[in-house]
Rosetta silent file (secondary structure, phi, psi, omega in degrees, C-alpha in Angstrom):
SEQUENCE: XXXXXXXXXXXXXXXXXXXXXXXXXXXXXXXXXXXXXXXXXXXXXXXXXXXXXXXXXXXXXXXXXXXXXXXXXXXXXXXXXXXXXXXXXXXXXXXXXXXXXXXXXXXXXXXXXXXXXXXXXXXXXXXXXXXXXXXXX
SCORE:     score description
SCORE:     0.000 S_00000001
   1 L     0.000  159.858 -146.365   31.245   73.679   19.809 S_00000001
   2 L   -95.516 -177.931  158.437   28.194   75.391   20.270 S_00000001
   3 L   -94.713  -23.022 -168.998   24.694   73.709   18.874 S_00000001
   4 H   -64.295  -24.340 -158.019   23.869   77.093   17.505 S_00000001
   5 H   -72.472  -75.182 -168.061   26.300   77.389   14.578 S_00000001
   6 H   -35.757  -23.594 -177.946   25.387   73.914   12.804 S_00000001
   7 H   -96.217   -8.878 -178.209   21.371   75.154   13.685 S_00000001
   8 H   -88.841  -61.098 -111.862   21.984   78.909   12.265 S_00000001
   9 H   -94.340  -22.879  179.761   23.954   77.249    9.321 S_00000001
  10 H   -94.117  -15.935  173.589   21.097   74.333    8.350 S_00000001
  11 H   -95.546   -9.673  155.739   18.387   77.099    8.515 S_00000001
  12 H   -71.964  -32.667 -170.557   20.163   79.340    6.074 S_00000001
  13 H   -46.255  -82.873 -158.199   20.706   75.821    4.038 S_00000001
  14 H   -56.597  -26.832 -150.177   16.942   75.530    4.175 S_00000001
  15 H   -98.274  -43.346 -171.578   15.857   79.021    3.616 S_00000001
  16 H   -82.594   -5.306  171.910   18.121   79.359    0.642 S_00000001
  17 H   -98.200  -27.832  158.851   16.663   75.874   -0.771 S_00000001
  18 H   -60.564  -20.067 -157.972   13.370   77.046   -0.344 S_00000001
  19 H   -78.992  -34.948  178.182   14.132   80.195   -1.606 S_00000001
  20 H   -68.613  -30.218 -151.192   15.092   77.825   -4.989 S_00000001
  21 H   -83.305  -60.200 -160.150   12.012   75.723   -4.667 S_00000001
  22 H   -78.933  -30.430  175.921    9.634   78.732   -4.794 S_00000001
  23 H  -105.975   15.861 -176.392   11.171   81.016   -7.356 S_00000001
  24 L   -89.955  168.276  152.749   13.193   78.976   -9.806 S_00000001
  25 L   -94.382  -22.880 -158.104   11.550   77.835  -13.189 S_00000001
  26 E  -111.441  136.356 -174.373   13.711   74.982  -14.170 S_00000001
  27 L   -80.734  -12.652  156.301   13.114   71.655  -12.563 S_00000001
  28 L   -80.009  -28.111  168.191   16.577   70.646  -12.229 S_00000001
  29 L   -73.457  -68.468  164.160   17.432   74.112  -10.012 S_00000001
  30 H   -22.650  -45.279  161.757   14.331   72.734   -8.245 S_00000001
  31 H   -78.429  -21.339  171.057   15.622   69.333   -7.430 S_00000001
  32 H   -86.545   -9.780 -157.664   18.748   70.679   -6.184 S_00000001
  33 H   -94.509  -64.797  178.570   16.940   73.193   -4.038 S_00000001
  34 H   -36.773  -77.278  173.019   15.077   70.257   -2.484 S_00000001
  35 H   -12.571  -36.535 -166.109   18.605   68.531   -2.095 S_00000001
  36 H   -86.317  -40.095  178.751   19.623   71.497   -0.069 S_00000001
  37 H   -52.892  -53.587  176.392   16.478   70.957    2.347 S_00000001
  38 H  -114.328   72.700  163.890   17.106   67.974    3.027 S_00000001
  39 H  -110.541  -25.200  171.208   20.956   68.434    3.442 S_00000001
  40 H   -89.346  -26.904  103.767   20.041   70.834    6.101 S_00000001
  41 H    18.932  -50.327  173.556   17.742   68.604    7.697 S_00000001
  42 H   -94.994  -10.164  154.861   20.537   66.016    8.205 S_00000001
  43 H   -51.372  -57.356 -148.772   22.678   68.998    9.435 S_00000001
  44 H   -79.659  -34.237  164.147   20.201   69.273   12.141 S_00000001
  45 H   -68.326  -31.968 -169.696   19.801   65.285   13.028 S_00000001
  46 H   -89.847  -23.862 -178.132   23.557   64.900   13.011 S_00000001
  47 H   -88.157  -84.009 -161.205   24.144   68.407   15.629 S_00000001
  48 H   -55.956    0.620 -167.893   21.332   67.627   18.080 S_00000001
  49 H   -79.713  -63.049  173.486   22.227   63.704   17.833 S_00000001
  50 H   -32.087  -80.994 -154.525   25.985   65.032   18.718 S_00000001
  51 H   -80.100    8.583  148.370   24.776   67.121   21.254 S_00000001
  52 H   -84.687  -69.384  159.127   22.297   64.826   23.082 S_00000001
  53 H   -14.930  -49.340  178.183   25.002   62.386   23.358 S_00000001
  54 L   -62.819  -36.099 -178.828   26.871   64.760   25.897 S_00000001
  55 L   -65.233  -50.944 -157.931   23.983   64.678   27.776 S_00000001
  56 L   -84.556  105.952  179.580   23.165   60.599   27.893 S_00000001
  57 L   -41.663  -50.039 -162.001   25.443   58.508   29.396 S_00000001
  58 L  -111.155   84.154  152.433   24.140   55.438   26.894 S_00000001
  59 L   -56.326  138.747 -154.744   23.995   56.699   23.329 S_00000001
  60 L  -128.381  -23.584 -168.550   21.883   55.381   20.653 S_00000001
  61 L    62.175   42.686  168.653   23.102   57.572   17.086 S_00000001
  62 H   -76.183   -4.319 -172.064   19.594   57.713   16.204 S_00000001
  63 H   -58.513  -61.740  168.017   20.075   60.706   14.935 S_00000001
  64 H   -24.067  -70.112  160.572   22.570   59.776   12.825 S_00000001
  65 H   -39.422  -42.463 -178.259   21.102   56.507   12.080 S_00000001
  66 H  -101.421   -5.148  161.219   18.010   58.299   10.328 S_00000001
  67 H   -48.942  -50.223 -173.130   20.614   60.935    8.737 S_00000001
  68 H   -67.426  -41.728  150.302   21.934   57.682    6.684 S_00000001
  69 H   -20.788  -63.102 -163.113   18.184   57.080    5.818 S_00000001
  70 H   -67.362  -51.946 -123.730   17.335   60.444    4.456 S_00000001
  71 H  -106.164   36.932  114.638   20.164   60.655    2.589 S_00000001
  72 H   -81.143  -57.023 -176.756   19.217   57.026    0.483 S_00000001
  73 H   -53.211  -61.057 -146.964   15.525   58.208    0.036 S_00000001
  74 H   -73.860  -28.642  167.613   17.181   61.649   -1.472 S_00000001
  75 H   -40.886  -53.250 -173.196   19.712   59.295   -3.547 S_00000001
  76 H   -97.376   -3.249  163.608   16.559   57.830   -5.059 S_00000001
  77 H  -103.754  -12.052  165.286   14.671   60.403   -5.303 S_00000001
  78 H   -85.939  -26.880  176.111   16.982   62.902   -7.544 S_00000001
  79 H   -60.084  -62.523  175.084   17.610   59.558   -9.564 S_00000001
  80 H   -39.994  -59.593 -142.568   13.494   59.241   -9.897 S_00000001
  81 H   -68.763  -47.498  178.274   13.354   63.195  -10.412 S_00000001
  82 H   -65.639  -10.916 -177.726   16.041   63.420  -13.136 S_00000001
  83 H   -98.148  -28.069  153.021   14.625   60.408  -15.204 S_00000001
  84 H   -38.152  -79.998  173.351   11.633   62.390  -14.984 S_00000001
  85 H   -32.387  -59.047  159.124   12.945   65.698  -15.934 S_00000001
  86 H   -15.871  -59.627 -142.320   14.474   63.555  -18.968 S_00000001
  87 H  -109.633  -19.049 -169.725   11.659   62.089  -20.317 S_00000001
  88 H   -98.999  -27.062 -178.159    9.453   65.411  -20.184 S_00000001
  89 H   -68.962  -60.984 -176.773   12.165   67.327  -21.401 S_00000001
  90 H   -64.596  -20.804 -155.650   12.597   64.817  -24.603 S_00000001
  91 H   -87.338  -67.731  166.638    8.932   64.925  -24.485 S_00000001
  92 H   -92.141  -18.271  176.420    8.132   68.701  -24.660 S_00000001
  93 L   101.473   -3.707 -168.658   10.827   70.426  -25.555 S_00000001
  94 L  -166.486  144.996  163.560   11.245   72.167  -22.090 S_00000001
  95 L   -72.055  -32.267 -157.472   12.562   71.991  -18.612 S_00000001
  96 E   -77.803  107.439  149.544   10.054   75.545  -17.570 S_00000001
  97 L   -33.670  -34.987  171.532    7.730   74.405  -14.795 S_00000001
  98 L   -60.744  -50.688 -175.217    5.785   77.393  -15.705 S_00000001
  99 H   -84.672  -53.706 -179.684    4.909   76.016  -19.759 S_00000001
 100 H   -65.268    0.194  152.787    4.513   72.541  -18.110 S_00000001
 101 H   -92.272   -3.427  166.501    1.711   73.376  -15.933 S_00000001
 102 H   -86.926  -50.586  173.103   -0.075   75.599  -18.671 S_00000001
 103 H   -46.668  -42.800 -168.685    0.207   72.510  -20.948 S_00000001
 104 L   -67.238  -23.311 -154.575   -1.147   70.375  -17.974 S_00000001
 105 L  -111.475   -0.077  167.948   -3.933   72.444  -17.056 S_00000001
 106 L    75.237   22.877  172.209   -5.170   72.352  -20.997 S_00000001
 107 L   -65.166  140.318 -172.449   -4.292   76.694  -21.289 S_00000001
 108 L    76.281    1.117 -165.304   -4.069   77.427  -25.120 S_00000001
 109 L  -110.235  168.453 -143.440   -5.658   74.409  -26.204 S_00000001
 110 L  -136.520   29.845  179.213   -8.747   74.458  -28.239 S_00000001
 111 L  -101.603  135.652 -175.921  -10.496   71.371  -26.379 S_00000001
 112 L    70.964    0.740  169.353  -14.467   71.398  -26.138 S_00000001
 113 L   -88.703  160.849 -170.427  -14.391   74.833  -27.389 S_00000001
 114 L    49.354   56.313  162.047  -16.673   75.387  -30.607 S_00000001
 115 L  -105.297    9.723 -176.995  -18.887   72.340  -30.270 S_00000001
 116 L   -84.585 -175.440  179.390  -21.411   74.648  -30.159 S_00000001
 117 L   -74.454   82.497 -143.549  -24.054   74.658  -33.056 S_00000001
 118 L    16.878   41.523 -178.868  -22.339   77.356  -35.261 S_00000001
 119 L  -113.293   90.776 -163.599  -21.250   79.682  -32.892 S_00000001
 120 L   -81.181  -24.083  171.248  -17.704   80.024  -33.867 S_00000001
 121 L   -43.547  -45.163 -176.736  -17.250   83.250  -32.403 S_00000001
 122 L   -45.468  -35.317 -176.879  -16.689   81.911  -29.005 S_00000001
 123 L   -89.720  133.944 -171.707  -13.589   79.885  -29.441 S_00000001
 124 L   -86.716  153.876  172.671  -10.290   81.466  -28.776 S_00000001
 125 L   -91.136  136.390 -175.816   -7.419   81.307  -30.755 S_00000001
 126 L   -99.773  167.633 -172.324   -4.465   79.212  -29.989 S_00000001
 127 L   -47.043  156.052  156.986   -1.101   79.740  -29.487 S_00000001
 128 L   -55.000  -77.412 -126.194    1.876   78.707  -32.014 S_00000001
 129 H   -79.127  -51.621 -171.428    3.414   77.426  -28.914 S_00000001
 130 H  -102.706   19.622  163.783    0.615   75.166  -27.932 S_00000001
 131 H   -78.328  -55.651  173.432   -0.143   73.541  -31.348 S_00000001
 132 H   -36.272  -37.124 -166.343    3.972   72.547  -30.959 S_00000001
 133 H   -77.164  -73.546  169.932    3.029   71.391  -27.522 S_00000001
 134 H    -8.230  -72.670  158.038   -0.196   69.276  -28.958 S_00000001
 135 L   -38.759  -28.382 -168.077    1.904   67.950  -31.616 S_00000001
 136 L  -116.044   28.447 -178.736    4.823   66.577  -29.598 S_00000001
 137 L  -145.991    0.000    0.000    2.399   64.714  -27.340 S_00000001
């Protein structure tokens, strides 16, 4: 077998988990996207490991050997990510990466505006959505 197909087949792998990372909204299609990165990733340690082997009389697996690695760090890290996900989810009311980094970043929220000395014009009005956020936090 060739090295290219397993190296065409982990860079669509990657390309289509990147493709998840940067345009999904939901943080669990995110964590799976990552999953696919580094599933291709261990595609790519486990073909050139194979195929260095052929060469080298006296084999070593490392390839392998850090394939078995990755793939405990990703164990524990979708474990981490989903207990996450979990707790922000019970927390806010949403999964959308998009409303949790407008909550994070203080957008819609009405802090330090109108301290001034009656100049109420100035302060914008907030959202339904982020007195609900305010409230549940």
């Amino acid at each position: 077998m060739h090295l290219a197909y397993p190296a065409v087949l982990a860079a669509l792998l990657f390309c289509t988990g990147l493709y998840g990372v940067l345009a999904r909204r939901n943080a669990i299609l995110v964590l799976m996207s990552v999953e696919l990165m580094l599933n291709a990733v261990n595609l790519n340690l486990v073909a050139f490991d194979v195929w260095l082997s052929r060469a080298a009389e006296d084999t070593l697996h490392s390839g392998q050997a850090l394939t078995l690695f990755t793939i405990a760090i990703a164990a524990a890290e979708i474990g981490i990510g989903l207990a996450i996900v979990l707790a922000v989810y019970r927390n806010r009311g949403t999964s959308d990466i998009d409303k949790l980094r407008d909550t994070a970043e203080g957008h819609g929220t009405s802090e330090g505006h109108g301290t001034s000395e009656g100049n109420d014009t100035d302060t914008p009005e907030t959202e339904p959505g982020a007195e609900k956020a305010e409230a549940t936090a």
